[in-house]
C-alpha positions in Angstrom: 0.0 0.0 0.0 2.9 2.3 0.7 4.0 2.2 -3.0 0.5 3.0 -4.1 0.3 6.0 -1.8 3.6 7.2 -3.2 2.3 6.9 -6.7 -0.9 8.8 -5.8 1.2 11.6 -4.1 3.5 11.8 -7.2 0.4 12.0 -9.4 -1.1 14.7 -7.3 2.1 16.7 -7.3 2.4 16.3 -11.1 -1.2 17.5 -11.6 -0.6 20.5 -9.3 2.7 21.3 -11.1 1.0 21.0 -14.4 -1.9 23.3 -13.2 0.6 25.9 -12.0 2.5 25.7 -15.3 -0.7 26.2 -17.2 -1.7 29.2 -15.1 1.8 30.7 -15.7 1.5 30.0 -19.4 -2.0 31.6 -19.6 -0.6 34.7 -17.8 2.3 34.9 -20.1 0.0 34.5 -23.1 -2.2 37.3 -21.9 0.8 39.6 -21.3 2.1 38.9 -24.8 -1.3 39.6 -26.3 -1.6 42.9 -24.3 1.9 44.0 -25.5 1.1 43.0 -29.1 -2.1 45.0 -28.9 -0.3 48.0 -27.5 2.3 47.8 -30.2 -0.3 47.5 -33.0 -2.2 50.5 -31.6 1.1 52.5 -31.3 1.9 51.7 -35.0 -1.6 52.9 -36.1 -1.2 56.1 -34.0 2.2 56.7 -35.6 0.8 56.1 -39.1 -2.1 58.4 -38.5 0.2 61.1 -37.1 2.6 60.8 -40.1 -0.4 61.1 -42.5 -1.7 64.1 -40.6 1.8 65.8 -40.7 2.2 65.0 -44.4 -1.3 66.5 -45.1 -0.5 69.6 -43.0 2.9 70.0 -44.8 1.1 69.7 -48.2 -1.4 72.4 -47.2 1.3 74.6 -45.8 3.4 74.2 -48.9 0.4 75.0 -51.1 -0.4 78.1 -49.0 3.2 79.3 -49.2 3.3 78.7 -53.0 0.0 80.7 -53.3 1.3 83.5 -51.1 4.6 83.6 -53.1 2.7 83.7 -56.3 0.5 86.6 -55.1 3.6 88.5 -53.8 5.3 88.0 -57.2 2.2 89.3 -59.0 2.0 92.3 -56.6 5.7 93.1 -57.1 5.3 92.8 -60.9 2.3 95.2 -60.8 4.4 97.6 -58.7 7.2 97.5 -61.2 4.7 98.0 -64.1 3.1 101.0 -62.3 6.5 102.5 -61.7 7.4 102.1 -65.3 4.1 103.6 -66.3 4.7 106.7 -64.1 8.1 107.2 -65.7 6.7 107.5 -69.2 
């Protein structure tokens, strides 16, 4: 009977160790999933930010080009007026 008790105790210990290992594995899996989710969200945030910055730079560049165009036209009008007054 002593050998049977030892086997049962070993079996119980093995079941408990397996249960603990499974719990640790589940916790590790959940942590990994959490970090992967955070990483994916950060990548999306970064892509959205980059697209917003690129859009803003495009708008700014367009505005600056328009402003430069208007200033050039105004300068040319000024030059033409000064030439007209000289005649």
